[in-house]
Amino acid sequence: MSSHVETETKPEIEDPEKKKKKEEKAKAKELKKLKALQKAEAAKLQAQQTSSNASKKSERKVKRDAEEENSEDFIDPETPFGEKKCLSCKMAKQYSPSAVESSWYAWWENSGFFVADSSSSKPPFVIVLPPPNVTGALHIGHALTSALQDTMIRWRRMSGFNALWVPGMDHAGIATQVVVEKKLMRERKVTRHDIGRENFVSEVWNWKNKYGGAILKQQRRMGASLDWSRECFTMDEKRSRAVTEAFVRLHKEGLIYRDLRLVNWDCVLRTAISDIEVDYEDIKVRTLLKVPGYEKPVEFGVLTSFAYPIEGGEEIVVATTRVETMLGDTAIAVHPDDERYSQFHGKFAIHPFNGRRIPIICDAILVDKNFGTGAVKITPAHDPNDFEVGKRHNLEFINIFTDDGKINSNGGPEFAGMPRFKAREAVLAALKEKGLYKGAKDNEMRLGLCSRTNDVVEPLIKPQWYVSCSGIAKEALDAVMDDENRKIEIIPRHYTADWKRWLENIRDWCISRQLWWGHRVPAWYVTLEDDKMKELGAYNDHWVVARNEEEAQMEASRMFRGKNFQMSQDPDVLDTWFSSGLFPLTVLGWPDDTQDLKVFYPTSVLETGHDILFFWVARMVMLGTKLGGDVPFRKVYLHPMIRDAHGRKMSKSLGNVIDPLEVINGISLEGLHKRLEEGNLDPSELVIAKEGQKKDFPNGIAECGADALRFALVTYTAQSDRINLDIQRVVGYRQWCNKLWNAIRFAMSKLGDDYTAPMNMVPDVMPFTCQWILSVLNKAISKTVSSMDSYEFSDAASTVYSWWQFQLCDVFIEAVKPYFSSNDPEFASARKFAQDTLWVCLDNGLRLLHPFMPFVTEELWQRLPPARDCARKESIMISDYPSVVQCWTNERVEYEMDLVESTVKSLRSLRSLMPAKERHERIGSRPAFVLCRTEAVAEIISSHELEILTLATLSSLKVLIEGDDAPSGCSVSVVNESLSVYLKLQGALNVEAEREKLRKKMEEIRKQKEHLTQIISASGYQDKVPPRIREENVAKLSSLMQELLSFEQASQHLERDIAAEQEHH
């Protein structure tokens, strides 16, 4: 109920005792009437059943003809874009996702429902959308992000928060540059170097303005209620200014510095890449792999041994998987305690190709004397471990590669100009020729590949800009781990261990990239007139960091007063993760002291995938704390990774990639194949991928709609760190939307055109079923809100689903149908209560479901008549989220309905075992019996005979009490220790089947009883187990013993029946 219902003034208070007696009397009277009417109604229905079949057919035909004439009544008129949706005057008979999900979004957006107000007095709730790449199209991971974040935002908005969800887009340095470079090559057969930097950057902007950002448009199709008025791009003017400001401030504090270190180098892109852009392939044995730029496959997984000659005539054997790097070797390391090499300590080996003297050094940190030959070649400029050895022993660092992966002049004239893997073959041949080759063997290794180009990553030594991380990482670590002053909570909790491990072992962050698309490093190199070396970066103290060239000029003049100089800006750009790391600050206007920044920073929650916990989340926390003065968010919710239904990673070559828009709109198998053909798969891969699609989607993918896809994805989040996505589950929720649709259609037909909803509800005077549905609605509201509060979205979705499906549709709507199937004035009161309760349930139920399924709930809610004398909100999305109404809760009624439902379930179960032809008939004259072993249970069953008759589709029910003879010729089912049900069989009893059924049940209960007895008898039970649990166990044991007794009695009745039957014959 919306708040006006709950705060309604209460009627005048009368003496509670008098009131209670009066109500009980009225209730008993009402119940008597209802029972009599129900029985009469049931008999009438049964009588009509057979006689009406013929007339029904002709009625159907007349009805169908009438509907064909007015088919326009069921079709929504066209809605002008951005206006409120025009609905058909009659509800369509079937739910159609495409019809329901059209027009609403444009109206929501146009009405300003998504816009947050920075001057509002409501408490803020803020989420920043992880900015998707400008090159990206919506994939299933984005759909999960969108579904979860929109569920949170819509719920908070309806719960009275000033909800802000900020959309943005990432310029995606490497990805975008690659896309545009490929386009230039495809269309004009030119490289970026052919057209120059300025023209290339201009081409990228043109591409971005024409094609970029399709993904944000696709978010609208998901129903994402983002505040588009605050949309931003990481390279727009405001964000670019903020990135420069951050760099300048961090440099001024000494947190950004320039250094010469090893980086992951991509020879195709000719840039350093971050750790996240390196994929590792485990190679077990000798393996041939395709490498970009090489016609023939390249060999990996081989350890090559060769000898270095020692001055004075001996030799020392070393082994390597990258034999070409020996051209840059500057030492050979041995373990100081390895006696095999003690005579070589302090001696030199001679490089076989250039005569360079190579020292033999002792290093206990790197060398394991039991591994390989115990002697290790050292290439400080091309290996991370060797780099550290080079620093420890002050070795020479010789780079042998050009930026595009060829051997440079340091490699010697024999190999200079060769691509690195061709040089590998040439070096091997030259070693063999000199008699230094000592053989090769398979070697297990991890090969680093660039995720963008698939090029083999080459460790290269390059001057780069770095962020010093140790201090800011400590703050980020404490923000999560400090129990006394925790500023951030990570959900699920187990990821805090990863957070701790990474931040405790953090290395400084390389933030420069040798690309042309991105934020240019705001640093200028000053070349003095009297400098001996004129190359850019030759002197590390000649760099000036500033906000712009004018400021740099002033700073350079101050630093080099009175000297003539020239300045040139660093050609490098900043790592995309640097600007992404500032995102929660920059989207709210930092570095300016904006109203948005004051009101909405820190944001409330960051929701993203656990795979970028370090690369993005930790960096936001480090930069946000340092520059924003506080952590950027209070909670981090990490969603699982999505895989296919078989648990495999999604990949184009397997054909198992699921496009959310194809699930929303539906697609044929041919359409799926066509998408593969338009990709860039090899012919052999294409065959495998098509086979995969044929197997998983033999009939394509049915149209499911955004609501069903969202709901399925949210319910899947209960699976810990991965989701195995089965499209059939989405299809199931699409069918469930049809159930909702029909519930509203039923309601509209029962409420009638002139119905006005009640202002408040007084459950005490209502029929039992109405009291019950309101009480369980209260529970559903309470559980949904508490689950949402604790970020258990799957539990929240399942709670809403269960209430709608199993309580409202399966029980309540079925139980109240008799009230509407007769015009008897005696039924008027119950009918009015049922109408009001139905309306209250649908109004609350749709608002409860709205954050998960925005489109269908809006459409159905708009069809509900508004509450009497009350201005209804324009849209469900700005209505109040349901809250618990204390007076609706009724534990006694819930207990009684549980008993009723259990009885009905057992009767249905007995019915399902009947022969097929009898199963679907109303049971007519065949009686059903309920044997109650306590007076209390007998009273409950008797008073709810009406509900049992209706829900179990029975015509008669006889209540028996302990001591009554059990009916003969019946199938039996024990409901619980106090209750058994019997159903009269038309044919002969299947003796063996009945015996087996009872035997299995008794065996099951005996096992449970024995297990519980063992627990209770265990030593230390009295001391270790809390009293409440002990009491529960005693009650459970007593109940099991009673139930066993009931089954034994049922078994005796069966044997008695059998004996009587045999005697009769």
Short mmCIF file of N, CA and C in Angstrom, two decimals, residues 202-341:
data_model
loop_
_atom_site.label_atom_id
_atom_site.label_comp_id
_atom_site.label_asym_id
_atom_site.label_seq_id
_atom_site.Cartn_x
_atom_site.Cartn_y
_atom_site.Cartn_z
N SER A 202 42.25 13.40 -35.11
CA SER A 202 41.04 13.97 -35.70
C SER A 202 40.15 12.85 -36.26
N GLU A 203 40.77 11.82 -36.88
CA GLU A 203 40.03 10.66 -37.39
C GLU A 203 39.31 9.92 -36.25
N VAL A 204 40.02 9.80 -35.10
CA VAL A 204 39.43 9.10 -33.96
C VAL A 204 38.21 9.86 -33.44
N TRP A 205 38.32 11.18 -33.32
CA TRP A 205 37.18 11.97 -32.87
C TRP A 205 35.99 11.82 -33.84
N ASN A 206 36.30 11.83 -35.15
CA ASN A 206 35.22 11.65 -36.14
C ASN A 206 34.53 10.31 -35.93
N TRP A 207 35.36 9.26 -35.72
CA TRP A 207 34.80 7.92 -35.52
C TRP A 207 33.94 7.90 -34.25
N LYS A 208 34.48 8.53 -33.17
CA LYS A 208 33.76 8.54 -31.89
C LYS A 208 32.40 9.23 -32.05
N ASN A 209 32.39 10.36 -32.75
CA ASN A 209 31.15 11.11 -32.89
C ASN A 209 30.13 10.38 -33.76
N LYS A 210 30.65 9.56 -34.69
CA LYS A 210 29.75 8.86 -35.61
C LYS A 210 29.25 7.53 -35.04
N TYR A 211 30.21 6.71 -34.50
CA TYR A 211 29.86 5.35 -34.09
C TYR A 211 29.91 5.13 -32.58
N GLY A 212 30.75 5.90 -31.89
CA GLY A 212 31.01 5.64 -30.47
C GLY A 212 29.77 5.84 -29.62
N GLY A 213 29.72 5.10 -28.55
CA GLY A 213 28.65 5.34 -27.58
C GLY A 213 27.35 4.62 -27.89
N ALA A 214 27.38 3.69 -28.85
CA ALA A 214 26.16 2.91 -29.13
C ALA A 214 25.69 2.20 -27.87
N ILE A 215 26.65 1.85 -27.03
CA ILE A 215 26.36 1.08 -25.83
C ILE A 215 25.44 1.84 -24.86
N LEU A 216 25.57 3.16 -24.82
CA LEU A 216 24.71 3.92 -23.90
C LEU A 216 23.27 3.93 -24.42
N LYS A 217 23.13 3.94 -25.74
CA LYS A 217 21.77 3.86 -26.31
C LYS A 217 21.16 2.50 -25.98
N GLN A 218 22.01 1.46 -26.01
CA GLN A 218 21.52 0.12 -25.71
C GLN A 218 21.12 -0.02 -24.23
N GLN A 219 21.75 0.78 -23.36
CA GLN A 219 21.36 0.76 -21.94
C GLN A 219 19.90 1.17 -21.79
N ARG A 220 19.45 2.05 -22.65
CA ARG A 220 18.05 2.49 -22.59
C ARG A 220 17.12 1.30 -22.85
N ARG A 221 17.54 0.43 -23.75
CA ARG A 221 16.71 -0.74 -24.07
C ARG A 221 16.59 -1.68 -22.87
N MET A 222 17.60 -1.64 -21.98
CA MET A 222 17.57 -2.44 -20.75
C MET A 222 16.68 -1.80 -19.68
N GLY A 223 16.25 -0.55 -19.93
CA GLY A 223 15.42 0.14 -18.94
C GLY A 223 16.23 0.88 -17.89
N ALA A 224 17.53 1.09 -18.15
CA ALA A 224 18.42 1.70 -17.15
C ALA A 224 18.05 3.16 -16.90
N SER A 225 17.66 3.47 -15.65
CA SER A 225 17.15 4.83 -15.34
C SER A 225 18.31 5.77 -14.97
N LEU A 226 19.22 5.95 -15.91
CA LEU A 226 20.41 6.79 -15.72
C LEU A 226 20.06 8.27 -15.86
N ASP A 227 20.75 9.11 -15.12
CA ASP A 227 20.53 10.56 -15.21
C ASP A 227 21.33 11.09 -16.40
N TRP A 228 20.68 11.09 -17.57
CA TRP A 228 21.38 11.45 -18.82
C TRP A 228 21.81 12.91 -18.84
N SER A 229 21.23 13.73 -17.97
CA SER A 229 21.62 15.15 -17.96
C SER A 229 23.05 15.30 -17.45
N ARG A 230 23.59 14.27 -16.79
CA ARG A 230 24.95 14.34 -16.26
C ARG A 230 25.92 13.43 -17.04
N GLU A 231 25.50 12.98 -18.21
CA GLU A 231 26.34 12.08 -19.01
C GLU A 231 27.70 12.71 -19.32
N CYS A 232 28.76 11.90 -19.25
CA CYS A 232 30.08 12.46 -19.55
C CYS A 232 30.96 11.44 -20.26
N PHE A 233 32.08 11.94 -20.79
CA PHE A 233 33.03 11.14 -21.56
C PHE A 233 34.41 11.42 -20.97
N THR A 234 35.23 10.39 -20.77
CA THR A 234 36.50 10.60 -20.07
C THR A 234 37.44 11.58 -20.79
N MET A 235 37.17 11.88 -22.07
CA MET A 235 38.03 12.85 -22.77
C MET A 235 37.28 14.12 -23.14
N ASP A 236 36.12 14.34 -22.50
CA ASP A 236 35.47 15.64 -22.77
C ASP A 236 36.27 16.73 -22.05
N GLU A 237 35.92 17.96 -22.30
CA GLU A 237 36.75 19.08 -21.82
C GLU A 237 36.91 19.10 -20.29
N LYS A 238 35.79 18.90 -19.57
CA LYS A 238 35.85 18.95 -18.10
C LYS A 238 36.71 17.82 -17.53
N ARG A 239 36.49 16.60 -18.05
CA ARG A 239 37.24 15.45 -17.55
C ARG A 239 38.72 15.58 -17.89
N SER A 240 39.04 16.10 -19.08
CA SER A 240 40.44 16.26 -19.49
C SER A 240 41.15 17.25 -18.56
N ARG A 241 40.44 18.33 -18.24
CA ARG A 241 41.04 19.33 -17.33
C ARG A 241 41.30 18.70 -15.96
N ALA A 242 40.36 17.84 -15.50
CA ALA A 242 40.51 17.18 -14.20
C ALA A 242 41.69 16.22 -14.20
N VAL A 243 41.89 15.49 -15.30
CA VAL A 243 43.00 14.53 -15.40
C VAL A 243 44.33 15.29 -15.30
N THR A 244 44.42 16.40 -16.03
CA THR A 244 45.64 17.23 -15.97
C THR A 244 45.89 17.72 -14.56
N GLU A 245 44.83 18.20 -13.91
CA GLU A 245 44.95 18.74 -12.54
C GLU A 245 45.45 17.65 -11.59
N ALA A 246 44.89 16.43 -11.74
CA ALA A 246 45.30 15.32 -10.86
C ALA A 246 46.79 15.02 -11.05
N PHE A 247 47.24 14.99 -12.30
CA PHE A 247 48.65 14.69 -12.61
C PHE A 247 49.56 15.75 -11.98
N VAL A 248 49.17 17.02 -12.17
CA VAL A 248 49.99 18.13 -11.66
C VAL A 248 50.07 18.08 -10.13
N ARG A 249 48.94 17.87 -9.49
CA ARG A 249 48.92 17.84 -8.01
C ARG A 249 49.74 16.67 -7.46
N LEU A 250 49.56 15.49 -8.06
CA LEU A 250 50.29 14.31 -7.58
C LEU A 250 51.80 14.45 -7.83
N HIS A 251 52.16 15.08 -8.96
CA HIS A 251 53.59 15.30 -9.26
C HIS A 251 54.19 16.27 -8.24
N LYS A 252 53.41 17.29 -7.92
CA LYS A 252 53.88 18.32 -6.97
C LYS A 252 54.15 17.70 -5.60
N GLU A 253 53.34 16.69 -5.24
CA GLU A 253 53.53 16.01 -3.94
C GLU A 253 54.58 14.91 -4.01
N GLY A 254 55.19 14.75 -5.18
CA GLY A 254 56.22 13.71 -5.32
C GLY A 254 55.65 12.32 -5.53
N LEU A 255 54.33 12.23 -5.79
CA LEU A 255 53.71 10.92 -5.98
C LEU A 255 53.77 10.45 -7.44
N ILE A 256 54.04 11.37 -8.35
CA ILE A 256 54.27 10.97 -9.75
C ILE A 256 55.71 11.32 -10.08
N TYR A 257 56.43 10.38 -10.67
CA TYR A 257 57.84 10.59 -11.02
C TYR A 257 58.14 9.84 -12.32
N ARG A 258 59.31 10.15 -12.90
CA ARG A 258 59.72 9.49 -14.15
C ARG A 258 60.90 8.58 -13.86
N ASP A 259 60.89 7.37 -14.46
CA ASP A 259 61.98 6.42 -14.19
C ASP A 259 62.16 5.49 -15.38
N LEU A 260 63.34 4.88 -15.43
CA LEU A 260 63.68 3.92 -16.48
C LEU A 260 63.50 2.52 -15.90
N ARG A 261 62.48 1.80 -16.39
CA ARG A 261 62.19 0.47 -15.85
C ARG A 261 61.69 -0.45 -16.95
N LEU A 262 61.56 -1.73 -16.59
CA LEU A 262 60.98 -2.68 -17.53
C LEU A 262 59.47 -2.50 -17.61
N VAL A 263 58.94 -2.60 -18.84
CA VAL A 263 57.49 -2.53 -19.02
C VAL A 263 57.05 -3.70 -19.91
N ASN A 264 55.72 -3.98 -19.88
CA ASN A 264 55.14 -4.94 -20.86
C ASN A 264 55.02 -4.19 -22.18
N TRP A 265 55.75 -4.65 -23.21
CA TRP A 265 55.75 -3.90 -24.47
C TRP A 265 55.04 -4.70 -25.55
N ASP A 266 54.12 -4.01 -26.27
CA ASP A 266 53.45 -4.63 -27.41
C ASP A 266 54.09 -4.09 -28.68
N CYS A 267 54.70 -4.99 -29.45
CA CYS A 267 55.45 -4.57 -30.64
C CYS A 267 54.54 -4.20 -31.82
N VAL A 268 53.28 -4.66 -31.78
CA VAL A 268 52.33 -4.28 -32.84
C VAL A 268 51.82 -2.87 -32.58
N LEU A 269 51.38 -2.62 -31.33
CA LEU A 269 50.86 -1.29 -30.97
C LEU A 269 51.99 -0.29 -30.72
N ARG A 270 53.17 -0.84 -30.44
CA ARG A 270 54.35 -0.03 -30.08
C ARG A 270 54.08 0.83 -28.85
N THR A 271 53.56 0.18 -27.83
CA THR A 271 53.31 0.88 -26.57
C THR A 271 53.48 -0.06 -25.39
N ALA A 272 53.70 0.56 -24.23
CA ALA A 272 53.64 -0.21 -22.98
C ALA A 272 52.17 -0.53 -22.74
N ILE A 273 51.89 -1.69 -22.14
CA ILE A 273 50.50 -2.02 -21.79
C ILE A 273 50.45 -2.40 -20.31
N SER A 274 49.25 -2.29 -19.74
CA SER A 274 49.14 -2.56 -18.30
C SER A 274 49.03 -4.07 -18.07
N ASP A 275 49.23 -4.47 -16.83
CA ASP A 275 49.15 -5.89 -16.47
C ASP A 275 47.81 -6.50 -16.86
N ILE A 276 46.74 -5.70 -16.74
CA ILE A 276 45.40 -6.25 -17.03
C ILE A 276 45.24 -6.57 -18.51
N GLU A 277 46.07 -5.94 -19.35
CA GLU A 277 45.96 -6.19 -20.79
C GLU A 277 46.84 -7.35 -21.26
N VAL A 278 47.46 -8.04 -20.29
CA VAL A 278 48.27 -9.21 -20.62
C VAL A 278 47.49 -10.47 -20.24
N ASP A 279 47.27 -11.34 -21.24
CA ASP A 279 46.65 -12.65 -20.99
C ASP A 279 47.78 -13.68 -20.98
N TYR A 280 47.69 -14.64 -20.08
CA TYR A 280 48.76 -15.65 -20.01
C TYR A 280 48.27 -16.98 -20.54
N GLU A 281 49.11 -17.59 -21.39
CA GLU A 281 48.81 -18.91 -21.91
C GLU A 281 49.81 -19.90 -21.32
N ASP A 282 49.29 -20.94 -20.70
CA ASP A 282 50.17 -21.97 -20.14
C ASP A 282 50.57 -22.96 -21.22
N ILE A 283 51.86 -23.10 -21.42
CA ILE A 283 52.38 -24.00 -22.45
C ILE A 283 53.09 -25.15 -21.75
N LYS A 284 52.66 -26.38 -22.05
CA LYS A 284 53.19 -27.55 -21.35
C LYS A 284 54.41 -28.15 -22.07
N VAL A 285 54.30 -28.22 -23.41
CA VAL A 285 55.37 -28.84 -24.22
C VAL A 285 55.64 -27.95 -25.44
N ARG A 286 56.57 -28.40 -26.27
CA ARG A 286 56.89 -27.65 -27.50
C ARG A 286 55.59 -27.38 -28.27
N THR A 287 55.35 -26.08 -28.55
CA THR A 287 54.08 -25.67 -29.16
C THR A 287 54.34 -24.63 -30.24
N LEU A 288 53.65 -24.75 -31.38
CA LEU A 288 53.75 -23.75 -32.46
C LEU A 288 52.55 -22.82 -32.36
N LEU A 289 52.82 -21.51 -32.30
CA LEU A 289 51.72 -20.53 -32.18
C LEU A 289 51.83 -19.49 -33.28
N LYS A 290 50.64 -18.98 -33.69
CA LYS A 290 50.63 -17.88 -34.66
C LYS A 290 50.96 -16.60 -33.91
N VAL A 291 51.86 -15.79 -34.49
CA VAL A 291 52.20 -14.50 -33.89
C VAL A 291 51.97 -13.44 -34.96
N PRO A 292 51.29 -12.32 -34.63
CA PRO A 292 51.04 -11.28 -35.63
C PRO A 292 52.34 -10.84 -36.32
N GLY A 293 52.28 -10.71 -37.65
CA GLY A 293 53.45 -10.23 -38.41
C GLY A 293 54.35 -11.36 -38.90
N TYR A 294 54.07 -12.61 -38.51
CA TYR A 294 54.90 -13.75 -38.94
C TYR A 294 54.05 -14.71 -39.77
N GLU A 295 54.57 -15.07 -40.93
CA GLU A 295 53.82 -16.00 -41.78
C GLU A 295 53.77 -17.39 -41.16
N LYS A 296 54.94 -17.87 -40.72
CA LYS A 296 55.01 -19.22 -40.14
C LYS A 296 54.75 -19.14 -38.63
N PRO A 297 54.18 -20.21 -38.06
CA PRO A 297 54.01 -20.22 -36.60
C PRO A 297 55.37 -20.24 -35.89
N VAL A 298 55.40 -19.73 -34.66
CA VAL A 298 56.64 -19.61 -33.89
C VAL A 298 56.65 -20.66 -32.79
N GLU A 299 57.83 -21.21 -32.52
CA GLU A 299 57.96 -22.28 -31.53
C GLU A 299 58.15 -21.72 -30.12
N PHE A 300 57.34 -22.25 -29.17
CA PHE A 300 57.48 -21.89 -27.76
C PHE A 300 57.50 -23.18 -26.94
N GLY A 301 57.87 -23.04 -25.65
CA GLY A 301 57.87 -24.21 -24.78
C GLY A 301 59.11 -25.08 -24.95
N VAL A 302 60.21 -24.46 -25.36
CA VAL A 302 61.46 -25.20 -25.57
C VAL A 302 62.59 -24.50 -24.80
N LEU A 303 63.33 -25.27 -24.02
CA LEU A 303 64.48 -24.75 -23.27
C LEU A 303 65.75 -25.10 -24.06
N THR A 304 66.44 -24.06 -24.55
CA THR A 304 67.65 -24.27 -25.37
C THR A 304 68.89 -24.08 -24.51
N SER A 305 69.81 -25.04 -24.58
CA SER A 305 71.09 -24.93 -23.83
C SER A 305 72.21 -24.58 -24.81
N PHE A 306 73.07 -23.64 -24.39
CA PHE A 306 74.26 -23.32 -25.19
C PHE A 306 75.39 -22.94 -24.25
N ALA A 307 76.60 -22.94 -24.77
CA ALA A 307 77.79 -22.67 -23.94
C ALA A 307 78.37 -21.30 -24.24
N TYR A 308 78.85 -20.66 -23.17
CA TYR A 308 79.65 -19.43 -23.30
C TYR A 308 81.11 -19.84 -23.08
N PRO A 309 82.03 -19.44 -23.98
CA PRO A 309 83.46 -19.71 -23.72
C PRO A 309 83.95 -18.82 -22.58
N ILE A 310 84.78 -19.38 -21.69
CA ILE A 310 85.36 -18.62 -20.58
C ILE A 310 86.78 -18.19 -20.98
N GLU A 311 87.12 -17.01 -20.57
CA GLU A 311 88.51 -16.56 -20.81
C GLU A 311 89.45 -17.59 -20.18
N GLY A 312 90.37 -18.08 -20.94
CA GLY A 312 91.30 -19.07 -20.40
C GLY A 312 90.96 -20.48 -20.86
N GLY A 313 89.91 -20.62 -21.69
CA GLY A 313 89.75 -21.90 -22.38
C GLY A 313 88.59 -22.79 -21.99
N GLU A 314 88.00 -22.67 -20.81
CA GLU A 314 86.87 -23.56 -20.46
C GLU A 314 85.55 -22.97 -20.98
N GLU A 315 84.42 -23.63 -20.66
CA GLU A 315 83.12 -23.07 -21.05
C GLU A 315 82.09 -23.28 -19.92
N ILE A 316 81.02 -22.48 -19.98
CA ILE A 316 79.94 -22.59 -18.97
C ILE A 316 78.62 -22.68 -19.74
N VAL A 317 77.77 -23.65 -19.38
CA VAL A 317 76.53 -23.89 -20.13
C VAL A 317 75.34 -23.22 -19.41
N VAL A 318 74.55 -22.48 -20.21
CA VAL A 318 73.34 -21.83 -19.69
C VAL A 318 72.15 -22.31 -20.52
N ALA A 319 70.93 -22.05 -20.03
CA ALA A 319 69.74 -22.48 -20.78
C ALA A 319 68.71 -21.34 -20.79
N THR A 320 67.92 -21.24 -21.89
CA THR A 320 66.94 -20.16 -22.02
C THR A 320 65.79 -20.58 -22.92
N THR A 321 64.62 -19.98 -22.70
CA THR A 321 63.48 -20.20 -23.62
C THR A 321 63.43 -19.09 -24.68
N ARG A 322 64.24 -18.04 -24.51
CA ARG A 322 64.26 -16.90 -25.46
C ARG A 322 65.71 -16.69 -25.90
N VAL A 323 66.20 -17.58 -26.76
CA VAL A 323 67.63 -17.58 -27.08
C VAL A 323 68.09 -16.29 -27.75
N GLU A 324 67.17 -15.58 -28.44
CA GLU A 324 67.55 -14.32 -29.11
C GLU A 324 68.01 -13.26 -28.11
N THR A 325 67.54 -13.35 -26.84
CA THR A 325 67.91 -12.31 -25.86
C THR A 325 69.38 -12.40 -25.43
N MET A 326 70.06 -13.52 -25.81
CA MET A 326 71.48 -13.63 -25.44
C MET A 326 72.31 -12.52 -26.08
N LEU A 327 71.73 -11.88 -27.13
CA LEU A 327 72.44 -10.75 -27.77
C LEU A 327 72.57 -9.57 -26.79
N GLY A 328 71.70 -9.55 -25.75
CA GLY A 328 71.76 -8.47 -24.76
C GLY A 328 72.27 -8.93 -23.40
N ASP A 329 72.86 -10.14 -23.33
CA ASP A 329 73.39 -10.65 -22.04
C ASP A 329 74.55 -9.79 -21.55
N THR A 330 74.53 -9.48 -20.24
CA THR A 330 75.66 -8.70 -19.68
C THR A 330 76.25 -9.37 -18.44
N ALA A 331 75.80 -10.60 -18.11
CA ALA A 331 76.40 -11.35 -16.99
C ALA A 331 75.94 -12.79 -17.04
N ILE A 332 76.66 -13.65 -16.30
CA ILE A 332 76.22 -15.03 -16.04
C ILE A 332 76.26 -15.18 -14.52
N ALA A 333 75.11 -15.64 -13.94
CA ALA A 333 75.03 -15.74 -12.48
C ALA A 333 75.10 -17.20 -12.04
N VAL A 334 75.85 -17.43 -10.96
CA VAL A 334 75.91 -18.76 -10.33
C VAL A 334 75.65 -18.59 -8.84
N HIS A 335 75.30 -19.69 -8.16
CA HIS A 335 75.07 -19.61 -6.72
C HIS A 335 76.43 -19.60 -6.01
N PRO A 336 76.63 -18.71 -5.00
CA PRO A 336 77.95 -18.62 -4.33
C PRO A 336 78.39 -19.94 -3.70
N ASP A 337 77.41 -20.83 -3.32
CA ASP A 337 77.77 -22.09 -2.66
C ASP A 337 77.89 -23.26 -3.64
N ASP A 338 77.75 -22.99 -4.94
CA ASP A 338 77.82 -24.08 -5.92
C ASP A 338 79.29 -24.36 -6.27
N GLU A 339 79.78 -25.48 -5.75
CA GLU A 339 81.22 -25.79 -5.91
C GLU A 339 81.60 -26.05 -7.36
N ARG A 340 80.64 -26.43 -8.20
CA ARG A 340 80.95 -26.71 -9.61
C ARG A 340 81.54 -25.49 -10.31
N TYR A 341 81.14 -24.28 -9.82
CA TYR A 341 81.55 -23.06 -10.52
C TYR A 341 82.47 -22.17 -9.68
#
